[in-house]
Amino acid sequence: MTQPAPEWAVRALSGVYDPCCREKGISVVDMGLLRSVEMRDTHARVELLLTSGWCPFAARVLTDVADAINAEPGVESCEVEVVWDEAWTTDRLSESATRKLRFLPDPVAVPDRDAYLSQQRGDQR
């Protein structure tokens, strides 16, 4: 079982964004991409999950994560690895990210789904 990331690493990575979610203000932490951070002396090892193996921005995210961790006191080097033995799912999203990514209102807030969808599409009845 993977240990939770140290608080200092979570804080450092809370300002790192997947380019697809930057405009919504959803960090790699809120996306649930951060799997673990392990320190050995002054070397950090970060494990990330990706939402897709086809992510065109993976290299950018890896660089941004390494830069944020390397900027922390006591860290002299950082290795970031994408792990594939666990699939990313929407269960990993923070509550904040879930709210920001919700395209439809919570189902309990819409008593008549068909009428709501019709209104959103601009249907004339």
mmCIF file with all atom_site columns, N, CA, C and O in Angstrom, residues 68-117:
data_model
loop_
_atom_site.group_PDB
_atom_site.id
_atom_site.type_symbol
_atom_site.label_atom_id
_atom_site.label_alt_id
_atom_site.label_comp_id
_atom_site.label_asym_id
_atom_site.label_entity_id
_atom_site.label_seq_id
_atom_site.pdbx_PDB_ins_code
_atom_site.Cartn_x
_atom_site.Cartn_y
_atom_site.Cartn_z
_atom_site.occupancy
_atom_site.B_iso_or_equiv
_atom_site.pdbx_formal_charge
_atom_site.auth_seq_id
_atom_site.auth_comp_id
_atom_site.auth_asym_id
_atom_site.auth_atom_id
_atom_site.pdbx_PDB_model_num
ATOM 1   N N  . ALA A 1 68  ? 8.838   21.900 -8.915  1.00 0.00 ? 68  ALA A N  1
ATOM 2   C CA . ALA A 1 68  ? 8.211   22.306 -7.651  1.00 0.00 ? 68  ALA A CA 1
ATOM 3   C C  . ALA A 1 68  ? 8.843   21.576 -6.465  1.00 0.00 ? 68  ALA A C  1
ATOM 4   O O  . ALA A 1 68  ? 9.102   22.183 -5.424  1.00 0.00 ? 68  ALA A O  1
ATOM 5   N N  . ILE A 1 69  ? 9.120   20.303 -6.622  1.00 0.00 ? 69  ILE A N  1
ATOM 6   C CA . ILE A 1 69  ? 9.733   19.532 -5.525  1.00 0.00 ? 69  ILE A CA 1
ATOM 7   C C  . ILE A 1 69  ? 11.184  19.967 -5.319  1.00 0.00 ? 69  ILE A C  1
ATOM 8   O O  . ILE A 1 69  ? 11.643  20.139 -4.187  1.00 0.00 ? 69  ILE A O  1
ATOM 9   N N  . ASN A 1 70  ? 11.918  20.172 -6.414  1.00 0.00 ? 70  ASN A N  1
ATOM 10  C CA . ASN A 1 70  ? 13.321  20.621 -6.306  1.00 0.00 ? 70  ASN A CA 1
ATOM 11  C C  . ASN A 1 70  ? 13.448  21.980 -5.630  1.00 0.00 ? 70  ASN A C  1
ATOM 12  O O  . ASN A 1 70  ? 14.494  22.288 -5.066  1.00 0.00 ? 70  ASN A O  1
ATOM 13  N N  . ALA A 1 71  ? 12.411  22.794 -5.692  1.00 0.00 ? 71  ALA A N  1
ATOM 14  C CA . ALA A 1 71  ? 12.445  24.127 -5.084  1.00 0.00 ? 71  ALA A CA 1
ATOM 15  C C  . ALA A 1 71  ? 12.252  24.078 -3.561  1.00 0.00 ? 71  ALA A C  1
ATOM 16  O O  . ALA A 1 71  ? 12.448  25.088 -2.883  1.00 0.00 ? 71  ALA A O  1
ATOM 17  N N  . GLU A 1 72  ? 11.899  22.917 -3.033  1.00 0.00 ? 72  GLU A N  1
ATOM 18  C CA . GLU A 1 72  ? 11.650  22.790 -1.596  1.00 0.00 ? 72  GLU A CA 1
ATOM 19  C C  . GLU A 1 72  ? 12.964  22.702 -0.819  1.00 0.00 ? 72  GLU A C  1
ATOM 20  O O  . GLU A 1 72  ? 13.928  22.093 -1.288  1.00 0.00 ? 72  GLU A O  1
ATOM 21  N N  . PRO A 1 73  ? 13.005  23.283 0.378   1.00 0.00 ? 73  PRO A N  1
ATOM 22  C CA . PRO A 1 73  ? 14.208  23.197 1.212   1.00 0.00 ? 73  PRO A CA 1
ATOM 23  C C  . PRO A 1 73  ? 14.557  21.739 1.513   1.00 0.00 ? 73  PRO A C  1
ATOM 24  O O  . PRO A 1 73  ? 13.677  20.927 1.785   1.00 0.00 ? 73  PRO A O  1
ATOM 25  N N  . GLY A 1 74  ? 15.835  21.445 1.435   1.00 0.00 ? 74  GLY A N  1
ATOM 26  C CA . GLY A 1 74  ? 16.308  20.110 1.755   1.00 0.00 ? 74  GLY A CA 1
ATOM 27  C C  . GLY A 1 74  ? 16.272  19.128 0.599   1.00 0.00 ? 74  GLY A C  1
ATOM 28  O O  . GLY A 1 74  ? 16.728  17.996 0.733   1.00 0.00 ? 74  GLY A O  1
ATOM 29  N N  . VAL A 1 75  ? 15.718  19.543 -0.535  1.00 0.00 ? 75  VAL A N  1
ATOM 30  C CA . VAL A 1 75  ? 15.670  18.666 -1.707  1.00 0.00 ? 75  VAL A CA 1
ATOM 31  C C  . VAL A 1 75  ? 16.759  19.096 -2.676  1.00 0.00 ? 75  VAL A C  1
ATOM 32  O O  . VAL A 1 75  ? 16.795  20.243 -3.114  1.00 0.00 ? 75  VAL A O  1
ATOM 33  N N  . GLU A 1 76  ? 17.662  18.188 -2.981  1.00 0.00 ? 76  GLU A N  1
ATOM 34  C CA . GLU A 1 76  ? 18.743  18.482 -3.930  1.00 0.00 ? 76  GLU A CA 1
ATOM 35  C C  . GLU A 1 76  ? 18.513  17.832 -5.291  1.00 0.00 ? 76  GLU A C  1
ATOM 36  O O  . GLU A 1 76  ? 19.070  18.271 -6.288  1.00 0.00 ? 76  GLU A O  1
ATOM 37  N N  . SER A 1 77  ? 17.709  16.772 -5.317  1.00 0.00 ? 77  SER A N  1
ATOM 38  C CA . SER A 1 77  ? 17.400  16.120 -6.591  1.00 0.00 ? 77  SER A CA 1
ATOM 39  C C  . SER A 1 77  ? 16.020  15.478 -6.495  1.00 0.00 ? 77  SER A C  1
ATOM 40  O O  . SER A 1 77  ? 15.534  15.174 -5.412  1.00 0.00 ? 77  SER A O  1
ATOM 41  N N  . CYS A 1 78  ? 15.418  15.305 -7.666  1.00 0.00 ? 78  CYS A N  1
ATOM 42  C CA . CYS A 1 78  ? 14.070  14.755 -7.712  1.00 0.00 ? 78  CYS A CA 1
ATOM 43  C C  . CYS A 1 78  ? 13.907  13.902 -8.953  1.00 0.00 ? 78  CYS A C  1
ATOM 44  O O  . CYS A 1 78  ? 14.321  14.295 -10.041 1.00 0.00 ? 78  CYS A O  1
ATOM 45  N N  . GLU A 1 79  ? 13.295  12.764 -8.771  1.00 0.00 ? 79  GLU A N  1
ATOM 46  C CA . GLU A 1 79  ? 12.955  11.887 -9.889  1.00 0.00 ? 79  GLU A CA 1
ATOM 47  C C  . GLU A 1 79  ? 11.434  11.742 -9.875  1.00 0.00 ? 79  GLU A C  1
ATOM 48  O O  . GLU A 1 79  ? 10.829  11.532 -8.822  1.00 0.00 ? 79  GLU A O  1
ATOM 49  N N  . VAL A 1 80  ? 10.815  11.920 -11.030 1.00 0.00 ? 80  VAL A N  1
ATOM 50  C CA . VAL A 1 80  ? 9.365   11.785 -11.144 1.00 0.00 ? 80  VAL A CA 1
ATOM 51  C C  . VAL A 1 80  ? 9.089   10.627 -12.090 1.00 0.00 ? 80  VAL A C  1
ATOM 52  O O  . VAL A 1 80  ? 9.625   10.584 -13.196 1.00 0.00 ? 80  VAL A O  1
ATOM 53  N N  . GLU A 1 81  ? 8.272   9.713  -11.615 1.00 0.00 ? 81  GLU A N  1
ATOM 54  C CA . GLU A 1 81  ? 7.961   8.535  -12.417 1.00 0.00 ? 81  GLU A CA 1
ATOM 55  C C  . GLU A 1 81  ? 6.456   8.379  -12.560 1.00 0.00 ? 81  GLU A C  1
ATOM 56  O O  . GLU A 1 81  ? 5.711   8.557  -11.596 1.00 0.00 ? 81  GLU A O  1
ATOM 57  N N  . VAL A 1 82  ? 6.018   8.057  -13.763 1.00 0.00 ? 82  VAL A N  1
ATOM 58  C CA . VAL A 1 82  ? 4.620   7.704  -13.991 1.00 0.00 ? 82  VAL A CA 1
ATOM 59  C C  . VAL A 1 82  ? 4.501   6.210  -13.710 1.00 0.00 ? 82  VAL A C  1
ATOM 60  O O  . VAL A 1 82  ? 5.287   5.418  -14.228 1.00 0.00 ? 82  VAL A O  1
ATOM 61  N N  . VAL A 1 83  ? 3.547   5.858  -12.870 1.00 0.00 ? 83  VAL A N  1
ATOM 62  C CA . VAL A 1 83  ? 3.338   4.447  -12.546 1.00 0.00 ? 83  VAL A CA 1
ATOM 63  C C  . VAL A 1 83  ? 2.100   3.942  -13.275 1.00 0.00 ? 83  VAL A C  1
ATOM 64  O O  . VAL A 1 83  ? 1.135   4.683  -13.480 1.00 0.00 ? 83  VAL A O  1
ATOM 65  N N  . TRP A 1 84  ? 2.163   2.696  -13.690 1.00 0.00 ? 84  TRP A N  1
ATOM 66  C CA . TRP A 1 84  ? 1.094   2.114  -14.502 1.00 0.00 ? 84  TRP A CA 1
ATOM 67  C C  . TRP A 1 84  ? 0.425   0.935  -13.823 1.00 0.00 ? 84  TRP A C  1
ATOM 68  O O  . TRP A 1 84  ? -0.465  0.315  -14.399 1.00 0.00 ? 84  TRP A O  1
ATOM 69  N N  . ASP A 1 85  ? 0.828   0.611  -12.591 1.00 0.00 ? 85  ASP A N  1
ATOM 70  C CA . ASP A 1 85  ? 0.240   -0.555 -11.930 1.00 0.00 ? 85  ASP A CA 1
ATOM 71  C C  . ASP A 1 85  ? -1.075  -0.234 -11.226 1.00 0.00 ? 85  ASP A C  1
ATOM 72  O O  . ASP A 1 85  ? -1.683  -1.095 -10.611 1.00 0.00 ? 85  ASP A O  1
ATOM 73  N N  . GLU A 1 86  ? -1.495  1.000  -11.329 1.00 0.00 ? 86  GLU A N  1
ATOM 74  C CA . GLU A 1 86  ? -2.772  1.440  -10.760 1.00 0.00 ? 86  GLU A CA 1
ATOM 75  C C  . GLU A 1 86  ? -3.413  2.384  -11.764 1.00 0.00 ? 86  GLU A C  1
ATOM 76  O O  . GLU A 1 86  ? -2.751  3.283  -12.285 1.00 0.00 ? 86  GLU A O  1
ATOM 77  N N  . ALA A 1 87  ? -4.668  2.181  -12.048 1.00 0.00 ? 87  ALA A N  1
ATOM 78  C CA . ALA A 1 87  ? -5.367  3.049  -12.994 1.00 0.00 ? 87  ALA A CA 1
ATOM 79  C C  . ALA A 1 87  ? -5.911  4.280  -12.270 1.00 0.00 ? 87  ALA A C  1
ATOM 80  O O  . ALA A 1 87  ? -6.399  4.185  -11.141 1.00 0.00 ? 87  ALA A O  1
ATOM 81  N N  . TRP A 1 88  ? -5.816  5.422  -12.931 1.00 0.00 ? 88  TRP A N  1
ATOM 82  C CA . TRP A 1 88  ? -6.453  6.625  -12.403 1.00 0.00 ? 88  TRP A CA 1
ATOM 83  C C  . TRP A 1 88  ? -7.950  6.501  -12.673 1.00 0.00 ? 88  TRP A C  1
ATOM 84  O O  . TRP A 1 88  ? -8.369  6.086  -13.754 1.00 0.00 ? 88  TRP A O  1
ATOM 85  N N  . THR A 1 89  ? -8.751  6.854  -11.669 1.00 0.00 ? 89  THR A N  1
ATOM 86  C CA . THR A 1 89  ? -10.201 6.906  -11.845 1.00 0.00 ? 89  THR A CA 1
ATOM 87  C C  . THR A 1 89  ? -10.709 8.213  -11.253 1.00 0.00 ? 89  THR A C  1
ATOM 88  O O  . THR A 1 89  ? -10.000 8.882  -10.491 1.00 0.00 ? 89  THR A O  1
ATOM 89  N N  . THR A 1 90  ? -11.926 8.561  -11.576 1.00 0.00 ? 90  THR A N  1
ATOM 90  C CA . THR A 1 90  ? -12.503 9.806  -11.050 1.00 0.00 ? 90  THR A CA 1
ATOM 91  C C  . THR A 1 90  ? -12.674 9.765  -9.534  1.00 0.00 ? 90  THR A C  1
ATOM 92  O O  . THR A 1 90  ? -12.856 10.816 -8.918  1.00 0.00 ? 90  THR A O  1
ATOM 93  N N  . ASP A 1 91  ? -12.581 8.602  -8.934  1.00 0.00 ? 91  ASP A N  1
ATOM 94  C CA . ASP A 1 91  ? -12.630 8.514  -7.469  1.00 0.00 ? 91  ASP A CA 1
ATOM 95  C C  . ASP A 1 91  ? -11.455 9.239  -6.822  1.00 0.00 ? 91  ASP A C  1
ATOM 96  O O  . ASP A 1 91  ? -11.511 9.591  -5.643  1.00 0.00 ? 91  ASP A O  1
ATOM 97  N N  . ARG A 1 92  ? -10.402 9.470  -7.577  1.00 0.00 ? 92  ARG A N  1
ATOM 98  C CA . ARG A 1 92  ? -9.213  10.144 -7.046  1.00 0.00 ? 92  ARG A CA 1
ATOM 99  C C  . ARG A 1 92  ? -9.374  11.670 -7.018  1.00 0.00 ? 92  ARG A C  1
ATOM 100 O O  . ARG A 1 92  ? -8.573  12.366 -6.408  1.00 0.00 ? 92  ARG A O  1
ATOM 101 N N  . LEU A 1 93  ? -10.372 12.215 -7.699  1.00 0.00 ? 93  LEU A N  1
ATOM 102 C CA . LEU A 1 93  ? -10.601 13.661 -7.716  1.00 0.00 ? 93  LEU A CA 1
ATOM 103 C C  . LEU A 1 93  ? -10.958 14.170 -6.321  1.00 0.00 ? 93  LEU A C  1
ATOM 104 O O  . LEU A 1 93  ? -11.703 13.514 -5.587  1.00 0.00 ? 93  LEU A O  1
ATOM 105 N N  . SER A 1 94  ? -10.441 15.352 -5.983  1.00 0.00 ? 94  SER A N  1
ATOM 106 C CA . SER A 1 94  ? -10.857 15.987 -4.731  1.00 0.00 ? 94  SER A CA 1
ATOM 107 C C  . SER A 1 94  ? -12.302 16.458 -4.890  1.00 0.00 ? 94  SER A C  1
ATOM 108 O O  . SER A 1 94  ? -12.832 16.540 -6.004  1.00 0.00 ? 94  SER A O  1
ATOM 109 N N  . GLU A 1 95  ? -12.948 16.774 -3.769  1.00 0.00 ? 95  GLU A N  1
ATOM 110 C CA . GLU A 1 95  ? -14.322 17.288 -3.840  1.00 0.00 ? 95  GLU A CA 1
ATOM 111 C C  . GLU A 1 95  ? -14.376 18.565 -4.662  1.00 0.00 ? 95  GLU A C  1
ATOM 112 O O  . GLU A 1 95  ? -15.298 18.769 -5.449  1.00 0.00 ? 95  GLU A O  1
ATOM 113 N N  . SER A 1 96  ? -13.378 19.409 -4.487  1.00 0.00 ? 96  SER A N  1
ATOM 114 C CA . SER A 1 96  ? -13.322 20.666 -5.235  1.00 0.00 ? 96  SER A CA 1
ATOM 115 C C  . SER A 1 96  ? -13.220 20.406 -6.735  1.00 0.00 ? 96  SER A C  1
ATOM 116 O O  . SER A 1 96  ? -13.928 21.031 -7.530  1.00 0.00 ? 96  SER A O  1
ATOM 117 N N  . ALA A 1 97  ? -12.351 19.486 -7.131  1.00 0.00 ? 97  ALA A N  1
ATOM 118 C CA . ALA A 1 97  ? -12.199 19.167 -8.553  1.00 0.00 ? 97  ALA A CA 1
ATOM 119 C C  . ALA A 1 97  ? -13.475 18.553 -9.117  1.00 0.00 ? 97  ALA A C  1
ATOM 120 O O  . ALA A 1 97  ? -13.879 18.870 -10.241 1.00 0.00 ? 97  ALA A O  1
ATOM 121 N N  . THR A 1 98  ? -14.119 17.714 -8.346  1.00 0.00 ? 98  THR A N  1
ATOM 122 C CA . THR A 1 98  ? -15.368 17.103 -8.788  1.00 0.00 ? 98  THR A CA 1
ATOM 123 C C  . THR A 1 98  ? -16.410 18.177 -9.072  1.00 0.00 ? 98  THR A C  1
ATOM 124 O O  . THR A 1 98  ? -17.086 18.138 -10.104 1.00 0.00 ? 98  THR A O  1
ATOM 125 N N  . ARG A 1 99  ? -16.529 19.156 -8.176  1.00 0.00 ? 99  ARG A N  1
ATOM 126 C CA . ARG A 1 99  ? -17.491 20.245 -8.388  1.00 0.00 ? 99  ARG A CA 1
ATOM 127 C C  . ARG A 1 99  ? -17.136 21.055 -9.630  1.00 0.00 ? 99  ARG A C  1
ATOM 128 O O  . ARG A 1 99  ? -18.005 21.414 -10.410 1.00 0.00 ? 99  ARG A O  1
ATOM 129 N N  . LYS A 1 100 ? -15.860 21.345 -9.815  1.00 0.00 ? 100 LYS A N  1
ATOM 130 C CA . LYS A 1 100 ? -15.438 22.163 -10.953 1.00 0.00 ? 100 LYS A CA 1
ATOM 131 C C  . LYS A 1 100 ? -15.606 21.444 -12.282 1.00 0.00 ? 100 LYS A C  1
ATOM 132 O O  . LYS A 1 100 ? -15.788 22.078 -13.313 1.00 0.00 ? 100 LYS A O  1
ATOM 133 N N  . LEU A 1 101 ? -15.526 20.128 -12.264 1.00 0.00 ? 101 LEU A N  1
ATOM 134 C CA . LEU A 1 101 ? -15.623 19.365 -13.504 1.00 0.00 ? 101 LEU A CA 1
ATOM 135 C C  . LEU A 1 101 ? -17.035 18.866 -13.794 1.00 0.00 ? 101 LEU A C  1
ATOM 136 O O  . LEU A 1 101 ? -17.278 18.306 -14.857 1.00 0.00 ? 101 LEU A O  1
ATOM 137 N N  . ARG A 1 102 ? -17.955 19.081 -12.887 1.00 0.00 ? 102 ARG A N  1
ATOM 138 C CA . ARG A 1 102 ? -19.328 18.623 -13.083 1.00 0.00 ? 102 ARG A CA 1
ATOM 139 C C  . ARG A 1 102 ? -19.973 19.457 -14.193 1.00 0.00 ? 102 ARG A C  1
ATOM 140 O O  . ARG A 1 102 ? -20.014 20.669 -14.125 1.00 0.00 ? 102 ARG A O  1
ATOM 141 N N  . PHE A 1 103 ? -20.461 18.787 -15.191 1.00 0.00 ? 103 PHE A N  1
ATOM 142 C CA . PHE A 1 103 ? -21.096 19.489 -16.309 1.00 0.00 ? 103 PHE A CA 1
ATOM 143 C C  . PHE A 1 103 ? -22.586 19.682 -16.079 1.00 0.00 ? 103 PHE A C  1
ATOM 144 O O  . PHE A 1 103 ? -23.185 20.606 -16.589 1.00 0.00 ? 103 PHE A O  1
ATOM 145 N N  . LEU A 1 104 ? -23.183 18.804 -15.342 1.00 0.00 ? 104 LEU A N  1
ATOM 146 C CA . LEU A 1 104 ? -24.602 18.915 -15.023 1.00 0.00 ? 104 LEU A CA 1
ATOM 147 C C  . LEU A 1 104 ? -24.736 19.113 -13.524 1.00 0.00 ? 104 LEU A C  1
ATOM 148 O O  . LEU A 1 104 ? -23.880 18.693 -12.753 1.00 0.00 ? 104 LEU A O  1
ATOM 149 N N  . PRO A 1 105 ? -25.828 19.713 -13.092 1.00 0.00 ? 105 PRO A N  1
ATOM 150 C CA . PRO A 1 105 ? -26.025 19.866 -11.648 1.00 0.00 ? 105 PRO A CA 1
ATOM 151 C C  . PRO A 1 105 ? -26.212 18.504 -10.993 1.00 0.00 ? 105 PRO A C  1
ATOM 152 O O  . PRO A 1 105 ? -26.507 17.508 -11.653 1.00 0.00 ? 105 PRO A O  1
ATOM 153 N N  . ASP A 1 106 ? -26.072 18.499 -9.690  1.00 0.00 ? 106 ASP A N  1
ATOM 154 C CA . ASP A 1 106 ? -26.302 17.280 -8.925  1.00 0.00 ? 106 ASP A CA 1
ATOM 155 C C  . ASP A 1 106 ? -27.706 16.774 -9.262  1.00 0.00 ? 106 ASP A C  1
ATOM 156 O O  . ASP A 1 106 ? -28.667 17.547 -9.281  1.00 0.00 ? 106 ASP A O  1
ATOM 157 N N  . PRO A 1 107 ? -27.854 15.487 -9.552  1.00 0.00 ? 107 PRO A N  1
ATOM 158 C CA . PRO A 1 107 ? -29.159 14.952 -9.950  1.00 0.00 ? 107 PRO A CA 1
ATOM 159 C C  . PRO A 1 107 ? -30.298 15.263 -8.978  1.00 0.00 ? 107 PRO A C  1
ATOM 160 O O  . PRO A 1 107 ? -31.433 15.454 -9.411  1.00 0.00 ? 107 PRO A O  1
ATOM 161 N N  . VAL A 1 108 ? -30.017 15.337 -7.686  1.00 0.00 ? 108 VAL A N  1
ATOM 162 C CA . VAL A 1 108 ? -31.100 15.634 -6.734  1.00 0.00 ? 108 VAL A CA 1
ATOM 163 C C  . VAL A 1 108 ? -31.586 17.076 -6.865  1.00 0.00 ? 108 VAL A C  1
ATOM 164 O O  . VAL A 1 108 ? -32.675 17.405 -6.416  1.00 0.00 ? 108 VAL A O  1
ATOM 165 N N  . ALA A 1 109 ? -30.797 17.940 -7.511  1.00 0.00 ? 109 ALA A N  1
ATOM 166 C CA . ALA A 1 109 ? -31.192 19.336 -7.694  1.00 0.00 ? 109 ALA A CA 1
ATOM 167 C C  . ALA A 1 109 ? -32.055 19.530 -8.942  1.00 0.00 ? 109 ALA A C  1
ATOM 168 O O  . ALA A 1 109 ? -32.541 20.629 -9.194  1.00 0.00 ? 109 ALA A O  1
ATOM 169 N N  . VAL A 1 110 ? -32.261 18.471 -9.717  1.00 0.00 ? 110 VAL A N  1
ATOM 170 C CA . VAL A 1 110 ? -33.032 18.566 -10.967 1.00 0.00 ? 110 VAL A CA 1
ATOM 171 C C  . VAL A 1 110 ? -34.199 17.578 -10.896 1.00 0.00 ? 110 VAL A C  1
ATOM 172 O O  . VAL A 1 110 ? -34.036 16.399 -11.217 1.00 0.00 ? 110 VAL A O  1
ATOM 173 N N  . PRO A 1 111 ? -35.370 18.047 -10.477 1.00 0.00 ? 111 PRO A N  1
ATOM 174 C CA . PRO A 1 111 ? -36.491 17.117 -10.333 1.00 0.00 ? 111 PRO A CA 1
ATOM 175 C C  . PRO A 1 111 ? -36.982 16.535 -11.662 1.00 0.00 ? 111 PRO A C  1
ATOM 176 O O  . PRO A 1 111 ? -37.456 15.413 -11.711 1.00 0.00 ? 111 PRO A O  1
ATOM 177 N N  . ASP A 1 112 ? -36.862 17.303 -12.750 1.00 0.00 ? 112 ASP A N  1
ATOM 178 C CA . ASP A 1 112 ? -37.325 16.832 -14.059 1.00 0.00 ? 112 ASP A CA 1
ATOM 179 C C  . ASP A 1 112 ? -36.148 16.886 -15.036 1.00 0.00 ? 112 ASP A C  1
ATOM 180 O O  . ASP A 1 112 ? -35.879 17.902 -15.667 1.00 0.00 ? 112 ASP A O  1
ATOM 181 N N  . ARG A 1 113 ? -35.441 15.770 -15.154 1.00 0.00 ? 113 ARG A N  1
ATOM 182 C CA . ARG A 1 113 ? -34.237 15.695 -15.985 1.00 0.00 ? 113 ARG A CA 1
ATOM 183 C C  . ARG A 1 113 ? -34.519 16.069 -17.436 1.00 0.00 ? 113 ARG A C  1
ATOM 184 O O  . ARG A 1 113 ? -33.777 16.837 -18.049 1.00 0.00 ? 113 ARG A O  1
ATOM 185 N N  . ASP A 1 114 ? -35.586 15.530 -18.014 1.00 0.00 ? 114 ASP A N  1
ATOM 186 C CA . ASP A 1 114 ? -35.899 15.794 -19.424 1.00 0.00 ? 114 ASP A CA 1
ATOM 187 C C  . ASP A 1 114 ? -36.157 17.279 -19.669 1.00 0.00 ? 114 ASP A C  1
ATOM 188 O O  . ASP A 1 114 ? -35.688 17.845 -20.661 1.00 0.00 ? 114 ASP A O  1
ATOM 189 N N  . ALA A 1 115 ? -36.896 17.917 -18.773 1.00 0.00 ? 115 ALA A N  1
ATOM 190 C CA . ALA A 1 115 ? -37.169 19.349 -18.926 1.00 0.00 ? 115 ALA A CA 1
ATOM 191 C C  . ALA A 1 115 ? -35.874 20.158 -18.810 1.00 0.00 ? 115 ALA A C  1
ATOM 192 O O  . ALA A 1 115 ? -35.652 21.114 -19.566 1.00 0.00 ? 115 ALA A O  1
ATOM 193 N N  . TYR A 1 116 ? -35.012 19.766 -17.874 1.00 0.00 ? 116 TYR A N  1
ATOM 194 C CA . TYR A 1 116 ? -33.741 20.472 -17.708 1.00 0.00 ? 116 TYR A CA 1
ATOM 195 C C  . TYR A 1 116 ? -32.900 20.365 -18.977 1.00 0.00 ? 116 TYR A C  1
ATOM 196 O O  . TYR A 1 116 ? -32.383 21.362 -19.472 1.00 0.00 ? 116 TYR A O  1
ATOM 197 N N  . LEU A 1 117 ? -32.753 19.157 -19.515 1.00 0.00 ? 117 LEU A N  1
ATOM 198 C CA . LEU A 1 117 ? -31.946 18.963 -20.728 1.00 0.00 ? 117 LEU A CA 1
ATOM 199 C C  . LEU A 1 117 ? -32.553 19.698 -21.911 1.00 0.00 ? 117 LEU A C  1
ATOM 200 O O  . LEU A 1 117 ? -31.836 20.296 -22.718 1.00 0.00 ? 117 LEU A O  1
#
